[in-house]
């Protein structure tokens, strides 16, 4: 059993990772400033510290608590916010990450797992589904910051011996998600349907994403803990689903009579996205378990009970 610090562990994905690690018997601490996360998402067995990852409180905590492993999920996670405010994005996503990494080297953590992006990493020119060896061409400051941290991880690996694993998530959906993230559309549509309002589809709704269930993402983190080497892995289903299809599934699951309504397309929005996860399959033994229909049903049920 290991001492594991999870940054962003009060957030959507981080809290599912925290839940799983607690169940597996690890000693877990969470650092989160609750900017989008919620205290009640943190499992009661985990210690909680309300600190900003950019602060000396967070770095001093690492020196005191001495985690063996850090799982880094805290981030400004909105692509839209990053487009409007690249400086703010870089402060959290680059400088915040460096603050955590600097402290991590001082206590010589043996593993550093990083919540990177596949959805916002490859850009429109990459083949579908994208592989890790395809050239990243991130189209947003958010994606650029994630790519920069992956490069920093390489530096910390070479210079300081930290073993990094970057997990390039596809568009993650599931219970506890909010409308801000890369698969935010699922949460936005469910909330609208449950309030009896009609969600608006941006553009024709035929833009695609690789929707991956949060339980499968948490499982990838668990497998990454056991992986002995440094690595960068796509974590996605390889399946493209368009927004209109998501709309139709959610309309059915919420028994809404409201058919699709289209608004203007978002300028610059990526048209297609999907990740080839063969490398994660081969090296981590990861395989997505949840199919989309079932995962959406779980998500709707969780939102109803909120
Ligand atoms: P989230 O907003 O639910 O989680 C982020 C957490 O980090 C929140 O609890 C928030 O309060 C915390 N946080 C933000 N800034 C902080 C700061 N400066 N200091 C301390 N805590 C801070 O979002 P999420 O969807 O769970 O994303 C988790 C990670 O996964 C992020 O790094 C995100 O970029 C990455 N990711 C998410 C998706 C997706 O589809 N949701 C896809 C690819 C990558």
XYZ file of N, CA and C and ligand atoms in Angstrom, residues 7-15 30-38 41 49-55 58 72-78 91-93 96 114-120 142 146 167-173 176-178 180-184 212 214 217, ligand 1:
239
model
N -3.876 15.599 -6.412
C -4.299 16.996 -6.567
C -5.582 16.988 -7.390
N -6.486 17.909 -7.079
C -7.768 17.934 -7.788
C -8.665 16.761 -7.408
N -8.413 16.198 -6.246
C -9.164 15.004 -5.820
C -10.581 15.280 -5.345
N -10.970 16.580 -5.327
C -12.367 16.904 -5.022
C -13.153 17.148 -6.309
N -12.475 16.991 -7.432
C -13.125 17.241 -8.720
C -13.778 15.981 -9.271
N -14.296 16.120 -10.455
C -15.025 15.038 -11.111
C -14.141 13.779 -11.232
N -13.093 13.837 -11.999
C -12.289 12.631 -12.233
C -11.473 12.277 -10.992
N -10.807 13.293 -10.405
C -9.925 13.040 -9.256
C -10.646 12.342 -8.111
N -11.916 12.682 -7.894
C -12.638 12.063 -6.768
C -12.952 10.592 -7.066
N -5.797 14.432 -0.355
C -6.275 15.234 -1.479
C -5.918 16.700 -1.255
N -5.369 17.326 -2.291
C -5.160 18.775 -2.285
C -6.062 19.366 -3.362
N -6.899 20.315 -2.961
C -7.833 20.890 -3.933
C -8.282 22.248 -3.383
N -8.358 23.244 -4.249
C -8.790 24.565 -3.764
C -10.307 24.747 -3.863
N -11.006 23.705 -4.282
C -12.473 23.711 -4.406
C -12.980 24.794 -5.368
N -12.160 25.162 -6.345
C -12.633 26.163 -7.321
C -13.766 25.584 -8.161
N -13.659 24.333 -8.563
C -14.786 23.658 -9.220
C -15.143 22.356 -8.492
N -14.263 21.876 -7.659
C -14.493 20.612 -6.949
C -15.414 20.798 -5.757
N -15.803 19.696 -5.166
C -16.721 19.752 -4.017
C -16.160 18.894 -2.893
N -17.272 15.311 -2.414
C -16.832 14.265 -3.350
C -15.617 13.499 -2.820
N -6.938 18.667 2.121
C -6.264 19.945 2.343
C -6.728 20.950 1.297
N -7.366 22.011 1.766
C -7.863 23.003 0.814
C -6.759 24.002 0.469
N -5.913 23.628 -0.436
C -4.804 24.485 -0.860
C -4.815 24.642 -2.370
N -4.261 25.759 -2.799
C -4.058 25.976 -4.232
C -2.731 25.318 -4.629
N -2.708 24.677 -5.795
C -1.459 24.005 -6.206
C -0.330 24.998 -6.479
N -0.663 26.277 -6.657
C 0.387 27.275 -6.898
C 1.010 27.755 -5.582
N 0.416 27.392 -4.459
C 0.811 27.998 -3.184
C 1.943 27.242 -2.490
N 0.739 24.158 -0.541
C 0.694 22.865 -1.243
C 2.085 22.231 -1.287
N -1.715 13.885 -10.399
C -1.951 15.323 -10.559
C -3.138 15.594 -11.492
N -4.268 15.943 -10.861
C -5.471 16.250 -11.636
C -5.903 17.712 -11.522
N -5.409 18.439 -10.528
C -5.861 19.830 -10.363
C -5.467 20.638 -11.591
N -6.420 21.346 -12.146
C -6.135 22.151 -13.333
C -7.280 23.105 -13.585
N -6.973 24.141 -14.320
C -7.998 24.942 -14.969
C -8.389 24.071 -16.161
N -9.613 23.532 -16.154
C -9.904 22.479 -17.136
C -10.854 22.881 -18.253
N -11.073 24.184 -18.397
C -11.975 24.631 -19.461
C -11.179 25.131 -20.668
N -1.016 29.886 -15.561
C -0.682 30.001 -14.127
C -1.058 28.719 -13.388
N -2.263 28.230 -13.629
C -2.681 26.993 -12.961
C -2.017 25.770 -13.585
N -2.088 25.705 -14.923
C -1.766 24.434 -15.576
C -0.277 24.233 -15.816
N 1.374 25.980 -11.708
C 0.874 25.134 -10.612
C 1.487 23.738 -10.690
N 0.017 12.021 -14.455
C -0.468 13.329 -14.897
C -1.718 13.178 -15.751
N -2.774 13.918 -15.378
C -4.015 13.920 -16.162
C -3.835 14.844 -17.361
N -3.384 14.258 -18.461
C -3.194 15.037 -19.682
C -4.439 14.913 -20.550
N -4.363 15.423 -21.742
C -5.528 15.383 -22.627
C -5.162 14.712 -23.949
N -6.053 13.910 -24.454
C -5.936 13.436 -25.829
C -6.862 14.264 -26.707
N -8.035 14.566 -26.139
C -9.044 15.314 -26.883
C -8.548 16.671 -27.362
N -7.742 17.341 -26.541
C -7.290 18.694 -26.899
C -5.804 18.707 -27.280
N -5.076 25.671 -23.377
C -5.249 24.521 -22.472
C -4.435 23.318 -22.972
N -0.973 21.498 -21.398
C -0.857 20.059 -21.101
C 0.379 19.487 -21.804
N -1.424 10.346 -18.779
C -2.618 9.688 -19.322
C -3.380 10.735 -20.126
N -3.416 10.526 -21.431
C -4.099 11.491 -22.309
C -5.560 11.064 -22.451
N -6.377 11.654 -21.594
C -7.783 11.266 -21.571
C -8.519 11.768 -22.805
N -9.481 10.966 -23.221
C -10.440 11.422 -24.231
C -11.461 12.321 -23.533
N -12.688 12.329 -23.974
C -13.722 13.187 -23.372
C -14.435 12.383 -22.300
N -14.192 12.762 -21.066
C -14.615 11.934 -19.937
C -16.006 12.371 -19.463
N -16.878 11.390 -19.259
C -18.216 11.714 -18.761
C -18.550 10.750 -17.628
N -20.947 13.089 -11.265
C -20.198 14.203 -10.658
C -19.580 15.155 -11.673
N -19.743 14.895 -12.973
C -19.101 15.833 -13.889
C -19.850 17.153 -13.890
N -19.130 18.224 -14.245
C -19.786 19.508 -14.404
C -19.725 19.909 -15.878
N -18.185 22.165 -17.429
C -17.069 22.980 -17.900
C -16.043 22.212 -18.730
N -15.944 20.918 -18.492
C -14.809 20.156 -19.032
C -14.978 19.728 -20.471
N -14.078 18.828 -20.886
C -13.997 18.477 -22.297
C -15.190 17.662 -22.787
N -15.865 16.968 -21.879
C -17.097 16.261 -22.273
C -18.286 16.909 -21.571
N -18.141 18.202 -21.274
C -19.150 18.942 -20.517
C -20.541 18.847 -21.117
N -15.665 8.696 -22.949
C -15.077 7.607 -22.153
C -15.565 7.745 -20.707
N -15.987 7.648 -16.722
C -15.039 8.033 -15.665
C -14.519 6.827 -14.863
N -11.610 5.586 -16.595
C -10.471 6.506 -16.411
C -9.801 6.237 -15.058
P -12.725 19.237 -12.351
O -12.811 20.731 -12.503
O -13.900 18.533 -11.843
O -11.453 18.866 -11.488
C -10.373 19.729 -11.299
C -10.176 19.878 -9.801
O -9.007 20.669 -9.583
C -11.336 20.583 -9.119
O -11.693 19.870 -7.947
C -10.796 21.959 -8.783
O -11.387 22.509 -7.610
C -9.331 21.666 -8.616
N -8.463 22.813 -8.920
C -8.511 23.613 -10.016
N -7.532 24.529 -9.956
C -6.863 24.299 -8.793
C -5.753 24.922 -8.173
N -5.132 25.977 -8.732
N -5.323 24.416 -6.989
C -5.933 23.358 -6.416
N -6.995 22.725 -6.959
C -7.450 23.199 -8.141
O -12.308 18.674 -13.794
P -12.078 17.185 -14.303
O -12.866 17.046 -15.543
O -12.241 16.207 -13.192
O -10.554 17.257 -14.712
C -9.523 16.643 -13.943
C -8.240 16.642 -14.773
O -8.418 15.838 -15.940
C -7.820 18.018 -15.257
O -6.416 18.094 -15.193
C -8.291 18.036 -16.678
O -7.530 18.926 -17.471
C -8.070 16.590 -17.079
N -8.866 16.158 -18.224
C -10.234 16.144 -18.129
C -10.969 15.701 -19.233
C -12.479 15.641 -19.195
O -13.089 15.222 -20.191
N -13.138 16.016 -18.103
C -10.314 15.300 -20.398
C -8.928 15.353 -20.454
C -8.210 15.763 -19.345
